Structures are given as C-alpha cells and as structure tokens.
Tab-separated table of C-alpha atoms and ligand atoms in Angstrom:
chain	number	residue	atom	x	y	z
A	1	MET	CA	-48.255	53.864	185.603
A	2	HIS	CA	-49.524	50.339	186.047
A	3	ARG	CA	-52.814	48.539	186.355
A	4	PHE	CA	-52.529	46.848	189.739
A	5	GLN	CA	-54.816	48.369	192.350
A	6	ARG	CA	-56.974	47.655	195.368
A	7	LYS	CA	-60.711	47.254	194.896
A	8	GLY	CA	-62.733	46.842	198.074
A	9	GLY	CA	-59.384	46.496	199.840
A	10	LYS	CA	-58.215	43.539	197.732
A	11	LEU	CA	-55.498	43.529	195.083
A	12	TYR	CA	-56.460	43.253	191.440
A	13	ALA	CA	-54.545	42.976	188.207
A	14	GLU	CA	-56.699	45.053	185.862
A	15	GLY	CA	-60.182	43.549	186.380
A	16	VAL	CA	-59.024	40.246	187.890
A	17	SER	CA	-58.618	39.429	191.573
A	18	LEU	CA	-55.183	38.114	192.526
A	19	ASN	CA	-56.682	35.930	195.265
A	20	GLY	CA	-59.000	34.415	192.664
A	21	LEU	CA	-56.033	33.643	190.413
A	22	ALA	CA	-54.091	32.095	193.302
A	23	ASP	CA	-57.128	29.904	194.136
A	24	ARG	CA	-57.351	28.703	190.536
A	25	PHE	CA	-53.713	28.325	189.599
A	26	GLY	CA	-51.870	27.936	192.912
A	27	THR	CA	-48.819	29.782	194.181
A	28	PRO	CA	-46.151	30.942	193.631
A	29	LEU	CA	-47.660	32.607	190.582
A	30	TYR	CA	-46.420	35.298	188.226
A	31	VAL	CA	-49.234	37.597	187.075
A	32	TYR	CA	-48.732	40.168	184.310
A	33	SER	CA	-50.942	43.010	183.115
A	34	ALA	CA	-51.075	43.268	179.320
A	35	GLY	CA	-52.559	46.775	179.518
A	36	THR	CA	-49.572	48.000	181.520
A	37	ILE	CA	-47.140	46.703	178.912
A	38	SER	CA	-49.078	48.376	176.085
A	39	ASP	CA	-49.322	51.633	178.066
A	40	HIS	CA	-45.578	51.665	178.629
A	41	TYR	CA	-44.768	50.823	175.017
A	42	ARG	CA	-47.069	53.548	173.702
A	43	GLY	CA	-45.938	56.040	176.367
A	44	LEU	CA	-42.307	55.601	175.411
A	45	ARG	CA	-43.020	55.961	171.692
A	46	GLN	CA	-45.075	59.051	172.389
A	47	ALA	CA	-42.417	60.669	174.601
A	48	LEU	CA	-39.774	60.173	171.898
A	49	ARG	CA	-42.045	60.792	168.904
A	50	ALA	CA	-39.826	63.645	167.678
A	51	VAL	CA	-37.216	61.043	166.682
A	52	ASP	CA	-39.714	58.300	165.710
A	53	PRO	CA	-37.715	55.542	167.420
A	54	LEU	CA	-37.719	51.828	166.678
A	55	ILE	CA	-38.207	50.180	170.051
A	56	CYS	CA	-36.313	46.899	170.267
A	57	TYR	CA	-37.608	45.262	173.446
A	58	SER	CA	-34.817	43.622	175.402
A	59	VAL	CA	-35.995	40.031	175.505
A	60	LYS	CA	-33.882	39.052	178.511
A	61	ALA	CA	-36.161	41.044	180.819
A	62	ASN	CA	-39.087	38.696	180.223
A	63	SER	CA	-39.007	36.250	177.362
A	64	ASN	CA	-42.400	34.558	177.658
A	65	LEU	CA	-43.807	33.972	174.155
A	66	ALA	CA	-47.089	35.717	174.979
A	67	ILE	CA	-45.257	38.854	176.109
A	68	LEU	CA	-43.099	38.825	172.960
A	69	SER	CA	-46.148	38.296	170.805
A	70	LEU	CA	-47.993	41.173	172.488
A	71	LEU	CA	-45.042	43.474	171.843
A	72	ALA	CA	-44.625	42.241	168.260
A	73	ARG	CA	-48.281	43.137	167.633
A	74	LEU	CA	-47.625	46.625	168.980
A	75	GLY	CA	-44.877	46.947	166.348
A	76	SER	CA	-41.884	46.324	168.579
A	77	GLY	CA	-38.534	45.026	167.407
A	78	PHE	CA	-36.324	42.970	169.702
A	79	ASP	CA	-32.888	42.997	171.275
A	80	VAL	CA	-31.689	39.397	171.689
A	81	VAL	CA	-28.536	38.028	173.305
A	82	SER	CA	-28.607	34.388	172.320
A	83	GLY	CA	-29.729	32.021	169.622
A	84	GLY	CA	-32.387	30.888	172.087
A	85	GLU	CA	-33.849	34.373	172.397
A	86	LEU	CA	-33.805	34.776	168.621
A	87	GLU	CA	-35.712	31.491	168.262
A	88	ARG	CA	-38.220	32.727	170.849
A	89	VAL	CA	-38.836	35.898	168.846
A	90	GLN	CA	-39.437	33.812	165.707
A	91	GLN	CA	-41.750	31.523	167.598
A	92	ALA	CA	-43.712	34.510	168.915
A	93	GLY	CA	-44.174	36.008	165.447
A	94	GLY	CA	-41.623	38.827	165.749
A	95	GLN	CA	-39.849	40.134	162.670
A	96	SER	CA	-36.157	39.296	162.455
A	97	ALA	CA	-35.583	42.386	160.310
A	98	LYS	CA	-36.373	44.338	163.488
A	99	CYS	CA	-34.073	42.202	165.650
A	100	VAL	CA	-30.660	43.242	166.876
A	101	PHE	CA	-28.352	40.510	168.107
A	102	ALA	CA	-26.153	41.551	171.060
A	103	GLY	CA	-23.909	39.724	173.527
A	104	VAL	CA	-20.178	39.419	174.141
A	105	GLY	CA	-19.908	35.703	173.340
A	106	LYS	CA	-21.773	34.770	170.184
A	107	THR	CA	-20.924	31.288	168.928
A	108	ASP	CA	-20.511	30.348	165.262
A	109	GLU	CA	-23.883	28.584	165.443
A	110	GLU	CA	-25.549	31.718	166.779
A	111	ILE	CA	-23.954	33.872	164.102
A	112	GLU	CA	-25.192	31.431	161.435
A	113	LEU	CA	-28.668	31.532	162.942
A	114	GLY	CA	-28.693	35.334	162.916
A	115	LEU	CA	-27.619	35.354	159.275
A	116	ARG	CA	-30.197	32.750	158.330
A	117	TYR	CA	-33.030	34.642	160.001
A	118	GLY	CA	-31.818	37.944	158.541
A	119	VAL	CA	-31.401	40.031	161.701
A	120	LYS	CA	-31.173	43.791	161.346
A	121	ALA	CA	-27.627	43.714	162.731
A	122	PHE	CA	-25.192	41.968	165.007
A	123	HIS	CA	-24.056	44.247	167.788
A	124	VAL	CA	-20.340	43.602	167.880
A	125	GLU	CA	-18.610	43.640	171.256
A	126	SER	CA	-14.958	43.108	170.246
A	127	GLU	CA	-12.657	43.188	167.239
A	128	GLU	CA	-12.137	39.442	167.433
A	129	GLU	CA	-15.864	38.872	167.357
A	130	MET	CA	-16.176	41.116	164.286
A	131	ASP	CA	-13.591	39.017	162.457
A	132	ARG	CA	-15.399	35.858	163.438
A	133	ILE	CA	-18.724	37.214	162.136
A	134	ALA	CA	-17.006	38.122	158.844
A	135	MET	CA	-15.529	34.653	158.614
A	136	VAL	CA	-18.814	32.873	159.258
A	137	ALA	CA	-20.613	35.153	156.778
A	138	GLY	CA	-17.959	34.495	154.123
A	139	ARG	CA	-17.975	30.758	154.725
A	140	LYS	CA	-21.655	29.990	155.119
A	141	ALA	CA	-24.168	32.479	153.954
A	142	ARG	CA	-22.178	34.097	151.162
A	143	ARG	CA	-23.888	37.324	151.989
A	144	ARG	CA	-22.761	40.326	153.938
A	145	ALA	CA	-23.250	40.262	157.678
A	146	PRO	CA	-24.956	43.449	158.918
A	147	ILE	CA	-23.135	44.862	161.922
A	148	ALA	CA	-23.061	47.766	164.366
A	149	LEU	CA	-20.284	48.193	166.899
A	150	ARG	CA	-21.241	48.495	170.531
A	151	VAL	CA	-19.302	51.474	171.807
A	152	ASN	CA	-18.325	51.644	175.450
A	153	PRO	CA	-18.529	55.372	176.216
A	154	ASP	CA	-16.915	54.940	179.668
A	155	ILE	CA	-19.790	56.583	181.545
A	156	ALA	CA	-20.844	55.198	184.926
A	157	ALA	CA	-24.590	54.665	185.341
A	158	GLY	CA	-26.996	52.142	186.736
A	159	GLY	CA	-28.720	51.302	189.964
A	160	HIS	CA	-26.185	48.735	191.195
A	161	ALA	CA	-22.534	47.808	190.504
A	162	LYS	CA	-23.672	44.508	188.979
A	163	ILE	CA	-25.843	46.230	186.380
A	164	THR	CA	-23.475	49.004	185.285
A	165	THR	CA	-22.181	48.227	181.818
A	166	GLY	CA	-20.790	51.382	180.228
A	167	THR	CA	-17.377	51.798	181.854
A	168	TYR	CA	-13.956	50.355	181.066
A	169	ALA	CA	-14.223	48.204	184.183
A	170	ASN	CA	-16.952	46.224	182.386
A	171	LYS	CA	-16.636	43.541	179.752
A	172	PHE	CA	-19.065	45.238	177.364
A	173	GLY	CA	-18.454	47.116	174.142
A	174	ILE	CA	-15.452	48.493	172.320
A	175	PRO	CA	-13.446	51.336	173.899
A	176	PHE	CA	-14.540	54.694	172.526
A	177	GLU	CA	-11.045	55.610	171.289
A	178	GLU	CA	-10.696	52.484	169.129
A	179	VAL	CA	-14.004	52.677	167.343
A	180	VAL	CA	-13.086	54.829	164.324
A	181	SER	CA	-10.196	52.663	163.228
A	182	ILE	CA	-12.167	49.441	163.636
A	183	TYR	CA	-15.022	50.845	161.493
A	184	ARG	CA	-12.460	51.778	158.831
A	185	ARG	CA	-11.123	48.255	158.775
A	186	ALA	CA	-14.673	46.830	158.724
A	187	GLY	CA	-15.590	49.200	155.885
A	188	LYS	CA	-13.035	47.495	153.645
A	189	ASP	CA	-14.276	44.005	154.423
A	190	ARG	CA	-16.656	42.822	151.715
A	191	ARG	CA	-18.168	40.220	154.030
A	192	LEU	CA	-19.520	42.940	156.337
A	193	CYS	CA	-22.123	45.636	155.907
A	194	LEU	CA	-22.019	48.560	158.359
A	195	ARG	CA	-25.519	49.379	159.538
A	196	GLY	CA	-25.273	51.404	162.706
A	197	VAL	CA	-23.644	52.151	166.013
A	198	GLN	CA	-24.846	51.158	169.465
A	199	MET	CA	-24.304	51.861	173.147
A	200	HIS	CA	-25.911	50.734	176.398
A	201	ILE	CA	-24.653	52.261	179.620
A	202	GLY	CA	-26.472	50.362	182.339
A	203	SER	CA	-29.778	49.454	183.877
A	204	GLN	CA	-32.256	50.957	186.356
A	205	ILE	CA	-31.016	54.492	185.635
A	206	THR	CA	-33.275	56.992	187.392
A	207	GLN	CA	-31.763	60.309	186.260
A	208	GLY	CA	-31.550	61.935	182.846
A	209	ALA	CA	-27.937	63.071	183.324
A	210	PRO	CA	-26.074	59.820	182.493
A	211	PHE	CA	-28.148	59.330	179.328
A	212	ARG	CA	-27.474	62.912	178.290
A	213	ALA	CA	-23.748	62.637	179.053
A	214	ALA	CA	-23.364	59.412	177.094
A	215	VAL	CA	-25.352	60.601	174.071
A	216	ARG	CA	-23.502	63.925	174.084
A	217	LYS	CA	-20.159	62.136	174.138
A	218	MET	CA	-21.262	59.860	171.300
A	219	ILE	CA	-22.748	62.462	168.930
A	220	PRO	CA	-19.522	63.682	167.228
A	221	LEU	CA	-18.395	60.080	166.791
A	222	VAL	CA	-21.762	59.035	165.392
A	223	LYS	CA	-21.739	61.977	162.939
A	224	GLN	CA	-18.265	61.069	161.752
A	225	LEU	CA	-19.199	57.397	161.314
A	226	LYS	CA	-22.378	58.343	159.463
A	227	LYS	CA	-20.361	60.499	157.086
A	228	GLU	CA	-17.634	57.950	156.493
A	229	HIS	CA	-19.760	54.811	156.272
A	230	GLY	CA	-23.338	55.913	155.658
A	231	LEU	CA	-24.633	54.328	158.858
A	232	GLU	CA	-28.441	54.132	159.147
A	233	TYR	CA	-29.011	54.043	162.865
A	234	PHE	CA	-27.836	55.035	166.319
A	235	ASP	CA	-29.030	52.688	169.057
A	236	ILE	CA	-28.909	54.273	172.504
A	237	GLY	CA	-29.638	51.044	174.390
A	238	GLY	CA	-32.000	50.554	177.305
A	239	GLY	CA	-31.658	51.270	180.994
A	240	VAL	CA	-34.669	53.468	181.777
A	241	GLY	CA	-35.355	52.926	185.482
A	242	ILE	CA	-38.728	52.150	187.054
A	243	VAL	CA	-40.387	52.627	190.416
A	244	TYR	CA	-39.772	49.901	193.013
A	245	GLU	CA	-40.600	51.683	196.276
A	246	ASP	CA	-44.155	52.783	196.788
A	247	ALA	CA	-44.958	51.059	193.546
A	248	LEU	CA	-48.625	50.475	194.307
A	249	ALA	CA	-49.471	54.080	195.170
A	250	SER	CA	-47.394	55.472	192.353
A	251	GLY	CA	-49.255	53.312	189.865
A	252	ARG	CA	-52.323	55.449	190.456
A	253	GLN	CA	-50.350	58.671	190.264
A	254	GLY	CA	-48.687	57.730	186.996
A	255	TRP	CA	-45.083	57.768	188.172
A	256	TRP	CA	-43.683	58.220	184.720
A	257	LYS	CA	-45.370	61.588	184.387
A	258	THR	CA	-44.119	63.072	187.629
A	259	ARG	CA	-41.244	62.669	189.993
A	260	GLN	CA	-43.397	63.192	193.078
A	261	ALA	CA	-44.036	59.524	193.712
A	262	GLN	CA	-40.512	58.223	193.854
A	263	LYS	CA	-37.059	58.247	192.413
A	264	ALA	CA	-37.903	56.732	189.036
A	265	ILE	CA	-37.281	58.799	185.939
A	266	PRO	CA	-40.322	60.513	184.393
A	267	LEU	CA	-40.511	59.805	180.667
A	268	SER	CA	-40.413	63.517	179.892
A	269	GLU	CA	-37.052	63.805	181.665
A	270	TYR	CA	-35.657	60.866	179.717
A	271	ALA	CA	-36.932	62.350	176.471
A	272	ASP	CA	-35.621	65.852	177.285
A	273	SER	CA	-32.194	64.386	178.023
A	274	VAL	CA	-31.763	62.683	174.687
A	275	VAL	CA	-34.202	63.964	172.050
A	276	PRO	CA	-32.687	67.441	171.479
A	277	LEU	CA	-29.291	65.839	170.903
A	278	LEU	CA	-30.598	63.071	168.671
A	279	LYS	CA	-32.954	65.115	166.517
A	280	ASP	CA	-30.448	66.756	164.248
A	281	LEU	CA	-28.547	63.513	163.578
A	282	LYS	CA	-31.196	62.612	160.980
A	283	MET	CA	-30.648	58.928	161.604
A	284	LYS	CA	-32.967	56.140	162.685
A	285	ILE	CA	-32.923	55.958	166.490
A	286	LEU	CA	-33.199	52.580	168.213
A	287	LEU	CA	-34.003	51.994	171.886
A	288	GLU	CA	-33.605	48.747	173.819
A	289	PRO	CA	-35.828	49.018	176.887
A	290	GLY	CA	-36.443	45.896	178.926
A	291	ARG	CA	-37.354	46.755	182.493
A	292	PHE	CA	-39.304	49.884	181.540
A	293	LEU	CA	-41.776	47.924	179.408
A	294	VAL	CA	-42.430	44.952	181.671
A	295	GLY	CA	-41.061	45.633	185.176
A	296	ASN	CA	-44.114	47.244	186.754
A	297	ALA	CA	-46.393	45.021	184.689
A	298	GLY	CA	-45.766	41.895	186.776
A	299	VAL	CA	-46.168	40.661	190.348
A	300	LEU	CA	-45.189	37.430	192.050
A	301	VAL	CA	-48.014	36.105	194.219
A	302	THR	CA	-46.904	33.871	197.073
A	303	GLU	CA	-48.620	32.212	200.046
A	304	VAL	CA	-47.594	32.375	203.695
A	305	LEU	CA	-46.546	28.951	204.991
A	306	TYR	CA	-45.281	29.664	208.495
A	307	ARG	CA	-44.409	32.390	210.931
A	308	LYS	CA	-41.528	32.113	213.290
A	309	ARG	CA	-39.749	34.255	215.874
A	310	THR	CA	-36.169	34.132	216.943
A	311	GLY	CA	-34.899	36.223	219.848
A	312	ARG	CA	-34.209	39.019	217.402
A	313	LYS	CA	-36.532	38.736	214.446
A	314	ASN	CA	-39.931	37.885	213.036
A	315	PHE	CA	-39.837	35.675	210.006
A	316	VAL	CA	-42.628	35.032	207.542
A	317	ILE	CA	-41.859	31.980	205.426
A	318	VAL	CA	-43.541	32.009	202.031
A	319	ASP	CA	-43.760	29.465	199.227
A	320	ALA	CA	-41.769	31.549	196.701
A	321	GLY	CA	-38.005	31.498	196.934
A	322	MET	CA	-34.896	33.051	195.485
A	323	ASN	CA	-35.090	30.499	192.689
A	324	ASP	CA	-38.362	32.157	191.578
A	325	LEU	CA	-37.239	35.785	192.029
A	326	LEU	CA	-33.495	36.223	192.411
A	327	ARG	CA	-33.177	40.018	192.443
A	328	PRO	CA	-33.390	40.618	196.213
A	329	ALA	CA	-30.814	37.881	196.931
A	330	LEU	CA	-28.473	38.824	194.092
A	331	TYR	CA	-28.606	42.628	194.160
A	332	GLU	CA	-30.275	43.338	197.502
A	333	ALA	CA	-32.971	44.773	195.258
A	334	TYR	CA	-35.996	46.324	196.919
A	335	HIS	CA	-39.401	44.965	195.894
A	336	GLN	CA	-42.490	46.252	197.632
A	337	ILE	CA	-44.466	43.466	199.361
A	338	GLU	CA	-48.205	43.899	199.779
A	339	PRO	CA	-50.954	41.708	201.215
A	340	VAL	CA	-53.180	40.418	198.417
A	341	GLY	CA	-56.243	40.570	200.687
A	342	SER	CA	-57.262	43.631	202.681
A	343	PRO	CA	-54.325	44.862	204.769
A	344	ARG	CA	-54.772	44.326	208.519
A	345	LYS	CA	-54.245	47.124	211.014
A	346	GLY	CA	-50.697	48.095	211.962
A	347	THR	CA	-47.367	46.788	210.787
A	348	VAL	CA	-44.885	44.246	212.120
A	349	SER	CA	-41.161	44.356	211.445
A	350	THR	CA	-40.662	41.245	209.363
A	351	ASP	CA	-38.180	39.295	207.272
A	352	VAL	CA	-40.082	37.672	204.414
A	353	VAL	CA	-38.085	34.605	203.434
A	354	GLY	CA	-38.379	31.686	201.037
A	355	PRO	CA	-37.956	27.953	201.612
A	356	VAL	CA	-34.597	27.626	199.811
A	357	CYS	CA	-31.649	26.439	201.886
A	358	GLU	CA	-29.628	29.649	201.679
A	359	SER	CA	-29.418	32.473	204.208
A	360	GLY	CA	-29.694	34.845	201.256
A	361	ASP	CA	-33.166	33.576	200.367
A	362	VAL	CA	-34.770	36.737	201.727
A	363	PHE	CA	-37.259	39.077	200.027
A	364	CYS	CA	-36.992	41.787	202.681
A	365	HIS	CA	-35.240	42.459	205.971
A	366	ASP	CA	-36.913	44.060	209.008
A	367	ARG	CA	-39.618	45.666	206.922
A	368	GLY	CA	-42.840	46.896	208.453
A	369	ILE	CA	-45.545	44.849	206.770
A	370	SER	CA	-49.154	44.217	207.603
A	371	PRO	CA	-49.562	41.227	210.013
A	372	VAL	CA	-50.240	37.931	208.200
A	373	ASP	CA	-51.491	34.423	209.002
A	374	ARG	CA	-50.762	31.106	207.381
A	375	GLY	CA	-52.621	30.901	204.069
A	376	ASP	CA	-52.586	34.648	203.413
A	377	ARG	CA	-51.146	35.712	200.107
A	378	LEU	CA	-48.536	38.374	199.503
A	379	ALA	CA	-47.759	40.094	196.217
A	380	ILE	CA	-44.153	40.955	195.488
A	381	LEU	CA	-44.472	43.941	193.197
A	382	SER	CA	-42.515	45.152	190.147
A	383	ALA	CA	-41.445	41.594	189.382
A	384	GLY	CA	-42.234	41.596	185.647
A	385	ALA	CA	-38.635	42.231	184.554
A	386	TYR	CA	-35.764	39.878	185.389
A	387	GLY	CA	-38.148	37.815	187.514
A	388	PHE	CA	-39.185	34.646	185.744
A	389	SER	CA	-36.412	35.098	183.176
A	390	MET	CA	-33.750	34.732	185.898
A	391	SER	CA	-35.534	31.942	187.761
A	392	SER	CA	-34.001	28.527	188.253
A	393	ASN	CA	-34.801	25.070	189.576
A	394	TYR	CA	-32.430	25.301	192.543
A	395	ASN	CA	-33.492	22.899	195.307
A	396	THR	CA	-35.414	21.001	192.579
A	397	ARG	CA	-38.232	23.491	192.765
A	398	PRO	CA	-40.554	23.597	189.757
A	399	ARG	CA	-40.914	27.113	188.393
A	400	PRO	CA	-44.190	29.026	188.830
A	401	ALA	CA	-47.012	29.295	186.326
A	402	GLU	CA	-47.372	32.609	184.503
A	403	ILE	CA	-50.689	34.363	183.864
A	404	LEU	CA	-51.420	37.240	181.517
A	405	VAL	CA	-54.390	39.437	182.419
A	406	GLN	CA	-56.129	41.622	179.879
A	407	GLY	CA	-59.156	43.496	181.208
A	408	ASN	CA	-61.361	40.905	182.903
A	409	ARG	CA	-59.686	37.944	181.209
A	410	ALA	CA	-56.799	35.891	182.514
A	411	ARG	CA	-54.970	33.215	180.614
A	412	VAL	CA	-52.172	30.846	181.450
A	413	ILE	CA	-49.128	31.740	179.379
A	414	ARG	CA	-46.899	29.145	181.017
A	415	THR	CA	-48.065	26.163	182.975
A	416	ARG	CA	-46.483	25.368	186.304
A	417	GLU	CA	-43.535	23.026	185.912
A	418	LYS	CA	-43.897	19.491	187.238
A	419	VAL	CA	-41.180	17.830	189.257
A	420	ALA	CA	-40.721	15.208	186.522
A	421	ASP	CA	-39.964	18.046	184.045
A	422	LEU	CA	-36.902	18.816	186.117
A	423	TRP	CA	-35.035	15.577	185.483
A	424	ARG	CA	-35.828	15.362	181.813
A	425	GLY	CA	-32.618	14.464	180.012
A	426	GLU	CA	-30.933	13.006	183.100
A	427	LYS	CA	-29.746	9.383	183.113
A	428	LYS	CA	-29.915	7.171	186.188
A	429	SER	CA	-27.120	4.862	185.066
B	1	LLP	N1	-29.578	46.405	175.955
B	1	LLP	C1	-28.509	45.731	176.413
B	1	LLP	C2	-27.352	45.590	175.538
B	1	LLP	C3	-28.519	45.186	177.713
B	1	LLP	O1	-27.453	44.542	178.146
B	1	LLP	C4	-29.661	45.338	178.523
B	1	LLP	C5	-29.712	44.784	179.868
B	1	LLP	C6	-30.762	46.044	177.991
B	1	LLP	C7	-30.679	46.578	176.709
B	1	LLP	C8	-32.027	46.266	178.778
B	1	LLP	O2	-31.817	47.020	179.909
B	1	LLP	P1	-33.054	47.579	180.749
B	1	LLP	O3	-33.818	48.526	179.887
B	1	LLP	O4	-33.890	46.408	181.157
B	1	LLP	O5	-32.428	48.242	181.917
B	1	LLP	N2	-30.749	41.411	185.870
B	1	LLP	C9	-30.580	42.801	186.194
B	1	LLP	C10	-30.535	43.679	184.957
B	1	LLP	C11	-29.485	43.266	183.976
B	1	LLP	C12	-29.550	44.074	182.709
B	1	LLP	C13	-28.733	43.447	181.651
B	1	LLP	N3	-28.750	44.135	180.405
B	1	LLP	C14	-31.692	43.219	187.146
B	1	LLP	O6	-32.510	42.374	187.507
B	1	LLP	O7	-31.739	44.375	187.571
C-alpha cells in the first residue's frame, strides 16, 4: 500500500502534484509520503499484535530527521549502526531507551556515546567487540553496558548476494554454535548486563520461509538463554521485502494484503511465519524494519535532459544519477520508472541513464517506457529506502532536496545542497 497515484493522468503524492513540486523545488527531487510511512508502521504493528512488538526502525534506510521524528511520534524505537545515526535519533526526538546499537565495527567513542545516551542495548557482533564494550564500560561510565549478542543462524535469505547477511560467508553476527559459551562468559562479567538476543538474516526477503526457518532454529537457543540469563527480548531483525515491480498499480491494490500484485511478501504471511513460534516465548519481541516502512513511501523525481540513439539503443538522459540513487548501479536493482505527467501512447525500449561518467550510471536497460521529450519528468518509484541515505557527491554533484508530503501539504525536509557545500573543509594550499 502506498499513497502515490494518478489523478487526471498525472502523478500525485497524496494530495500534491509531483510536477508542481518539481516546478517549485527543482529536480532531482526526493518526495516522501508521510501517510504511507504511518500506514506501514501501523500495519506492521497490527499484523504482529499477538506479540506486541517494539518496532526499532532501521535508520540506515532513510535517516532524514523529519522521517525519524515522524516515526518517533508513532512510538517507534530505532536500530542504529553508528554514533552519527544515534545522534540523529537524539536530534529527532527519539528515545535512546528504545534504541539498539548494531554494527560490526563500533569504536570506543561510539561505545561511550551509546553508554552516555543510555541505549537499550549494544548488539554485539564478535567476542572481541564484547570485551571492548566491557572495557569501555568499566573504564568510563562505571555502569553496566547492556548487550545482546547478534547470532548468525547460518540461513541464506535476501534478494541479492550483497544484502544477504545471515550465513557464515558473511561478516555479521556470532556463529550459532558459539553463542551459549559466550553468554556464559558475559554473564560472569560485572561490567555487562545481558538484555536480549538478536538476529538479522538479510534484506528484501519476499517469502515467509526463511524467516520461519531462522526463528525456528533460534527458539531452543533463545529459551535456554532466557532461562540461564533472564534475557528480556528476542530481536528478529528486519528484512521484510517490498514491491518494486508494478509498484504503482499495486499501491492501489494494497500489495501487503495480497500476493496477487507481485512477489512482495503480504504482511499476513510474514506474521504467520513468525508469530506462532514467538508467542509462547513470553519475551519482548523486537523488529528492525527499514525498507518495509519507508521504501514504497518515496520517489525520486528527475527531468529529461536529452534523448540519443546509437545504432543499437535509445537513451534517455536524465538529471538524476547513480550518485543520487545507487541501487540500480550497485545491485542491478529494479525500480519502476513512470512519467510524472500523463503517459503518452505506446512504449519505446529505452535505457534511462544519468549524467555521471560511469557506464554503470543506468536506471534501466531496454525497458519499454512511455515516449518522453526534453523537460518531461520521470518518477523513479520505491526509492524511499536506501535512496538518499546511500547518495554521494560523486562528480561534485550536490545532493537533491527532500520533500515530505502529508495530505495536501508539502514541506522541505532537506534543502538542495549547493556546490560550495561540497568543498567545505577542504584547503586550497
Ligand atoms: N537490522 C540490521 C542489523 C540490518 O543490517 C539491516 C539492514 C536492517 C535491520 C534493515 O533491513 P531492511 O528491513 O531494510 O531489509 N542497501 C541495501 C540494503 C542493505 C541492508 C543492510 N542492513 C539495499 O539498498 O537494498
């Protein structure tokens, strides 16, 4: 479900015309729908109500302060992976007691920051890191550091090799077989306080089976750890996949309620895969969704600069590039591309490409899209997650402005960067 639709042929975010926004704020432009984010947050809570989960939004998906603040107001906690993300959550008014601090490479400074802000727990990714957290806690804060181990259940899942995290070929988590003995050692350390246990198996998972398999494998371990150490929570991570193909049509149909639209996982299937197993644990359940909450809630609006034909191909060159939205270049990720104005008749096989000097700066290859002219706008859909947050200034390109729409109102939640912003901190001589 999302709130982007055509009205009189033209694309709207909730009640606001995307062409109107592009006229006012220029392109490339990220536009988010607040209503879609709230719908997804509430939908997920509702689907898992039997276990009354604490949703800890994964900040890396989209870390704009307005998005964090919106989620904080809905009651969300946060999953952060750096001191920077933790500072963002503070800045946005999020509660650190609902923050979990993940990541394989936390520095001493980041550990100190987490202790100072009073995070719910550090999610520990290795034995060495656990010892370091204990040391910093003993040295600085003189209070116990709350921890949960991230268990690697060795289950393959995820839409792409680069976003699979839960197997022994990945750098994440602590091997399943070693977990019990490490908890026992941690349990004797007075500088540590054992709060929970965590896993995260991958991203853009569109079937219930991997979630079910991982939770099922974890349950006996979690029960044992609860008994031995009185753990409060089991965090099953994020990874719930969204619709990328046919995203516009499936918005109307409510893709999360039915599988008919596309290969994304309906919420009921996700819930049915995990809730029955989790219910009798009688522990707090944490979730760490990123993409699910914000992915379909954002589009990248871009303007056509030129058209060009080679002997073999039609190219449409737009003013957004891989620096603005990296996913197609990095993962060959599919994002639906739609004209912002009324679609013209027919389709033309087209490569939509950006201006960056890389052959990989391509949003789609040989895709049938509605014919376009210079000055037309295109919307690259499902760009709310890992869009702006993975953007860069490659080719000294200022990053886009970001707009948040709520009903008929639109507000700028990040102004467009200026070229002079990009050399701040540099020294000529
Ligand atoms: N928890 C942990 C520990 C994670 O590492 C991640 C994502 C999440 C939660 C949230 O996962 P989600 O619900 O969004 O699937 N840049 C890639 C995705 C990388 C995901 C990294 N970790 C992409 O654009 O597809």
